[in-house]
Amino acid sequence: MAADGVVIVTGANRGIGRGLAADLARTGWPVALVGRSLDKLQEAARDLPSAAVARCYAADVSQWEDVQAVVAAIQADFPAIHGLVNNAGITRDGLVVRMSPEDWQAVINVNLNGTFYFTRSVAPIMMRQRAGRIVNISSVIGLIGNAGQANYAASKAAIVAMTKSVARELGGRGVTCNAIAPGFIETDMTAGLPEKVRADMLQRIPLKRLGRVEDLAGVVRFLLSPDAAWITGQTLVVDGGMVM
Ligand code: NAD
């Protein structure tokens, strides 16, 4: 599927965001890669096919001024903004009785505030276009919680609630807003987990393997496509059946 409108992917310099941006570019979508380091984004963009339309924009998603400036630049560079994939996210794990306020705030600032800042900046443009797709990357942890991840779980649960509210507000203008709740996907974020945690996780997955970025890419493409025109406010769980 090819289109004129760009799809913005935040946190595109590695992991899921990088994989999603590459998949979209390969299938003909113009992509705007957003991340904190322009160098790393450009490295990610170099891997894309030569025919791909991809531009890189440096922004810390937790900084409102950064986000406003980047969205203005993207708007100037492309005729329309078709999609926004709010993917940038971090973890700062620790039991709640030991968690510092700084670790709490850091996760909320990036995962939740970053999703809000981008939605806040892009939604008026999509409303004027009377078309647009917002896809928020939540997590199964936002649905079931996890010991040691109160901050992360709270940020991801809030994204689910925000998705429904935004869907209700923007639906009348032809803009959809959905979330994806991935299970355990093999990326740098999960690479540091102890072997026992990975083995326990595997036990709980009916499809008997950990997830890959490709397991999410088709779902994102679907939510951006005309086939998903009548789906909004939903959270699609993509986790090999772990949470049901
Ligand atoms: P990752 O750590 O490999 O990538 C995170 C990306 O976000 C990186 O590109 C990083 O540079 C970017 N980022 C972090 N803080 C940023 C900031 N302030 N401004 C701009 N960019 C910033 O992690 P990942 O596994 O690829 O995770 C991507 C998303 O998927 C996250 O929202 C994560 O919570 C979610 N998720 C991951 C898993 C998993 O198992 N890996 C499961 C469920 C949900």
Short mmCIF file of C-alpha atoms in Angstrom, two decimals, residues 8-242:
data_model
loop_
_atom_site.label_atom_id
_atom_site.label_comp_id
_atom_site.label_asym_id
_atom_site.label_seq_id
_atom_site.Cartn_x
_atom_site.Cartn_y
_atom_site.Cartn_z
CA ILE A 8 5.37 9.25 11.95
CA VAL A 9 7.09 6.59 14.06
CA THR A 10 8.55 7.69 17.41
CA GLY A 11 11.47 5.86 18.97
CA ALA A 12 12.51 4.72 15.49
CA ASN A 13 16.26 4.36 16.02
CA ARG A 14 16.13 0.80 17.36
CA GLY A 15 13.91 -2.08 18.43
CA ILE A 16 10.23 -2.17 17.60
CA GLY A 17 10.09 1.41 16.28
CA ARG A 18 12.98 0.83 13.89
CA GLY A 19 11.41 -2.41 12.67
CA LEU A 20 7.98 -0.85 12.21
CA ALA A 21 9.40 2.13 10.30
CA ALA A 22 11.38 -0.21 8.03
CA ASP A 23 8.33 -2.37 7.37
CA LEU A 24 6.19 0.66 6.51
CA ALA A 25 8.88 2.11 4.24
CA ARG A 26 9.26 -1.23 2.44
CA THR A 27 5.51 -1.36 1.82
CA GLY A 28 5.51 2.09 0.26
CA TRP A 29 4.61 4.44 3.09
CA PRO A 30 6.59 7.66 3.41
CA VAL A 31 7.95 7.58 6.97
CA ALA A 32 9.12 10.21 9.45
CA LEU A 33 11.56 8.63 11.91
CA VAL A 34 11.66 10.39 15.27
CA GLY A 35 14.20 9.76 18.02
CA ARG A 36 16.61 11.56 20.31
CA SER A 37 19.72 10.98 18.21
CA LEU A 38 19.78 12.13 14.59
CA ASP A 39 22.90 10.02 13.93
CA LYS A 40 21.20 6.81 15.05
CA LEU A 41 18.06 7.62 13.06
CA GLN A 42 20.14 8.24 9.94
CA GLU A 43 21.86 4.90 10.47
CA ALA A 44 18.41 3.25 10.65
CA ALA A 45 17.30 5.11 7.51
CA ARG A 46 20.40 3.91 5.60
CA ASP A 47 19.11 0.31 5.90
CA LEU A 48 15.93 1.17 3.99
CA PRO A 49 15.48 0.40 0.28
CA SER A 50 16.72 3.22 -1.95
CA ALA A 51 13.18 3.90 -3.22
CA ALA A 52 11.91 4.51 0.33
CA VAL A 53 10.83 8.01 1.32
CA ALA A 54 12.17 8.49 4.83
CA ARG A 55 13.19 11.57 6.78
CA CYS A 56 14.70 11.78 10.25
CA TYR A 57 13.78 14.22 13.03
CA ALA A 58 15.49 14.58 16.41
CA ALA A 59 13.18 15.03 19.37
CA ASP A 60 12.91 13.96 22.97
CA VAL A 61 9.27 12.92 23.09
CA SER A 62 9.03 13.97 26.74
CA GLN A 63 9.76 17.60 25.79
CA TRP A 64 6.70 19.50 24.60
CA GLU A 65 8.76 22.13 22.71
CA ASP A 66 10.73 19.42 20.87
CA VAL A 67 7.55 17.67 19.81
CA GLN A 68 5.86 20.84 18.59
CA ALA A 69 8.94 21.80 16.55
CA VAL A 70 9.27 18.35 14.99
CA VAL A 71 5.60 18.09 14.05
CA ALA A 72 5.82 21.55 12.41
CA ALA A 73 8.88 20.38 10.44
CA ILE A 74 7.13 17.16 9.34
CA GLN A 75 4.07 19.16 8.30
CA ALA A 76 6.28 21.40 6.16
CA ASP A 77 8.03 18.42 4.56
CA PHE A 78 4.99 16.29 3.61
CA PRO A 79 1.63 17.08 1.98
CA ALA A 80 -0.32 15.23 4.69
CA ILE A 81 0.13 13.24 7.88
CA HIS A 82 -1.62 9.89 7.50
CA GLY A 83 -0.45 8.11 10.63
CA LEU A 84 1.20 8.51 14.00
CA VAL A 85 2.74 5.51 15.75
CA ASN A 86 3.49 6.46 19.37
CA ASN A 87 6.16 3.86 20.08
CA ALA A 88 8.93 5.56 22.11
CA GLY A 89 9.09 4.05 25.57
CA ILE A 90 11.40 3.23 28.46
CA THR A 91 11.47 1.10 31.60
CA ARG A 92 12.92 1.96 35.02
CA ASP A 93 12.01 -1.18 36.95
CA GLY A 94 11.95 -1.54 40.72
CA LEU A 95 9.63 -2.65 43.46
CA VAL A 96 7.23 0.11 44.40
CA VAL A 97 8.53 0.31 47.98
CA ARG A 98 11.99 1.14 46.63
CA MET A 99 11.08 3.10 43.50
CA SER A 100 12.43 6.64 43.43
CA PRO A 101 10.10 9.46 42.38
CA GLU A 102 12.63 10.15 39.59
CA ASP A 103 12.20 6.64 38.16
CA TRP A 104 8.43 6.97 38.43
CA GLN A 105 8.43 10.33 36.66
CA ALA A 106 10.94 9.36 33.96
CA VAL A 107 8.70 6.53 32.74
CA ILE A 108 5.52 8.62 32.87
CA ASN A 109 7.28 11.48 31.09
CA VAL A 110 8.42 9.41 28.13
CA ASN A 111 5.69 6.76 27.80
CA LEU A 112 2.59 8.73 28.69
CA ASN A 113 3.45 12.40 28.30
CA GLY A 114 5.31 11.69 25.05
CA THR A 115 2.24 9.94 23.65
CA PHE A 116 0.09 12.89 24.73
CA TYR A 117 2.46 15.52 23.29
CA PHE A 118 2.55 13.85 19.88
CA THR A 119 -1.19 13.22 19.84
CA ARG A 120 -1.82 16.82 20.94
CA SER A 121 0.36 18.15 18.10
CA VAL A 122 -0.81 15.85 15.31
CA ALA A 123 -4.54 15.56 16.10
CA PRO A 124 -5.49 19.10 14.95
CA ILE A 125 -3.74 18.43 11.62
CA MET A 126 -5.55 15.12 11.15
CA MET A 127 -8.86 16.72 12.15
CA ARG A 128 -8.40 19.39 9.48
CA GLN A 129 -7.56 16.67 6.96
CA ARG A 130 -10.65 14.76 8.11
CA ALA A 131 -8.48 11.65 8.02
CA GLY A 132 -5.74 10.09 10.07
CA ARG A 133 -4.69 7.07 12.09
CA ILE A 134 -3.13 7.08 15.52
CA VAL A 135 -1.61 3.84 16.80
CA ASN A 136 -0.34 3.80 20.39
CA ILE A 137 2.05 1.10 21.58
CA SER A 138 0.84 0.03 25.01
CA SER A 139 1.79 -3.32 26.60
CA VAL A 140 0.17 -6.38 28.14
CA ILE A 141 1.77 -5.11 31.38
CA GLY A 142 -0.70 -2.21 31.20
CA LEU A 143 -3.53 -4.77 31.23
CA ILE A 144 -2.33 -7.25 33.88
CA GLY A 145 0.37 -5.37 35.84
CA ASN A 146 3.77 -6.77 36.78
CA ALA A 147 5.74 -6.84 40.01
CA GLY A 148 8.61 -4.38 39.64
CA GLN A 149 6.94 -2.34 36.93
CA ALA A 150 4.33 -0.15 38.67
CA ASN A 151 5.53 2.92 36.78
CA TYR A 152 5.60 1.18 33.40
CA ALA A 153 2.25 -0.58 33.96
CA ALA A 154 0.60 2.69 35.00
CA SER A 155 1.94 4.48 31.90
CA LYS A 156 0.76 1.70 29.58
CA ALA A 157 -2.68 1.39 31.22
CA ALA A 158 -3.12 5.15 30.93
CA ILE A 159 -2.34 4.88 27.21
CA VAL A 160 -5.24 2.41 26.83
CA ALA A 161 -7.64 4.84 28.53
CA MET A 162 -6.26 7.78 26.57
CA THR A 163 -6.71 5.85 23.32
CA LYS A 164 -10.43 5.41 24.03
CA SER A 165 -10.90 9.09 24.91
CA VAL A 166 -9.03 10.29 21.83
CA ALA A 167 -11.03 7.85 19.68
CA ARG A 168 -14.25 9.34 21.03
CA GLU A 169 -13.07 12.92 20.43
CA LEU A 170 -11.70 12.47 16.92
CA GLY A 171 -14.04 9.88 15.43
CA GLY A 172 -16.40 12.49 14.02
CA ARG A 173 -13.52 13.87 11.93
CA GLY A 174 -12.60 10.54 10.39
CA VAL A 175 -9.56 10.01 12.62
CA THR A 176 -9.12 6.65 14.37
CA CYS A 177 -7.06 5.97 17.48
CA ASN A 178 -6.18 2.43 18.52
CA ALA A 179 -3.58 0.77 20.70
CA ILE A 180 -1.53 -2.40 20.44
CA ALA A 181 -0.61 -4.28 23.60
CA PRO A 182 2.40 -6.44 22.71
CA GLY A 183 3.52 -9.30 24.88
CA PHE A 184 7.18 -10.26 25.18
CA ILE A 185 8.98 -9.06 22.04
CA GLU A 186 12.69 -9.77 21.62
CA THR A 187 14.43 -6.35 21.53
CA ASP A 188 17.13 -4.50 23.49
CA MET A 189 14.46 -3.59 26.06
CA THR A 190 13.93 -7.27 26.93
CA ALA A 191 17.45 -8.55 26.17
CA GLY A 192 18.64 -7.86 29.72
CA LEU A 193 16.00 -9.99 31.42
CA PRO A 194 17.34 -12.99 33.36
CA GLU A 195 17.09 -16.40 31.66
CA LYS A 196 14.65 -17.63 34.30
CA VAL A 197 12.22 -14.76 33.59
CA ARG A 198 12.37 -15.54 29.86
CA ALA A 199 11.78 -19.26 30.50
CA ASP A 200 8.82 -18.50 32.82
CA MET A 201 7.37 -16.17 30.22
CA LEU A 202 7.68 -18.85 27.52
CA GLN A 203 5.76 -21.29 29.72
CA ARG A 204 2.84 -18.86 29.77
CA ILE A 205 2.67 -18.33 25.98
CA PRO A 206 0.31 -20.79 24.25
CA LEU A 207 2.03 -20.19 20.89
CA LYS A 208 5.31 -21.35 22.50
CA ARG A 209 7.69 -18.69 21.30
CA LEU A 210 8.64 -15.14 22.17
CA GLY A 211 7.44 -12.38 19.87
CA ARG A 212 9.33 -10.71 17.05
CA VAL A 213 8.98 -7.20 15.66
CA GLU A 214 7.45 -8.75 12.52
CA ASP A 215 4.60 -10.04 14.69
CA LEU A 216 3.61 -6.43 15.32
CA ALA A 217 4.38 -4.94 11.90
CA GLY A 218 1.41 -6.47 10.08
CA VAL A 219 -0.94 -5.33 12.83
CA VAL A 220 0.30 -1.75 12.56
CA ARG A 221 -0.03 -1.88 8.76
CA PHE A 222 -3.58 -3.18 9.16
CA LEU A 223 -4.56 -0.37 11.54
CA LEU A 224 -3.16 2.17 9.06
CA SER A 225 -4.99 0.58 6.12
CA PRO A 226 -8.50 1.13 4.71
CA ASP A 227 -9.44 -2.32 6.08
CA ALA A 228 -9.38 -0.86 9.60
CA ALA A 229 -11.49 2.21 8.75
CA TRP A 230 -14.28 1.23 11.16
CA ILE A 231 -12.10 0.23 14.11
CA THR A 232 -11.34 2.81 16.79
CA GLY A 233 -10.71 2.95 20.53
CA GLN A 234 -9.52 -0.66 20.57
CA THR A 235 -6.50 -2.28 22.14
CA LEU A 236 -5.28 -5.26 20.13
CA VAL A 237 -3.36 -7.74 22.26
CA VAL A 238 -0.48 -9.28 20.26
CA ASP A 239 1.19 -11.68 22.67
CA GLY A 240 1.06 -15.26 21.44
CA GLY A 241 -2.02 -15.81 23.61
CA MET A 242 -0.38 -15.06 26.98
#
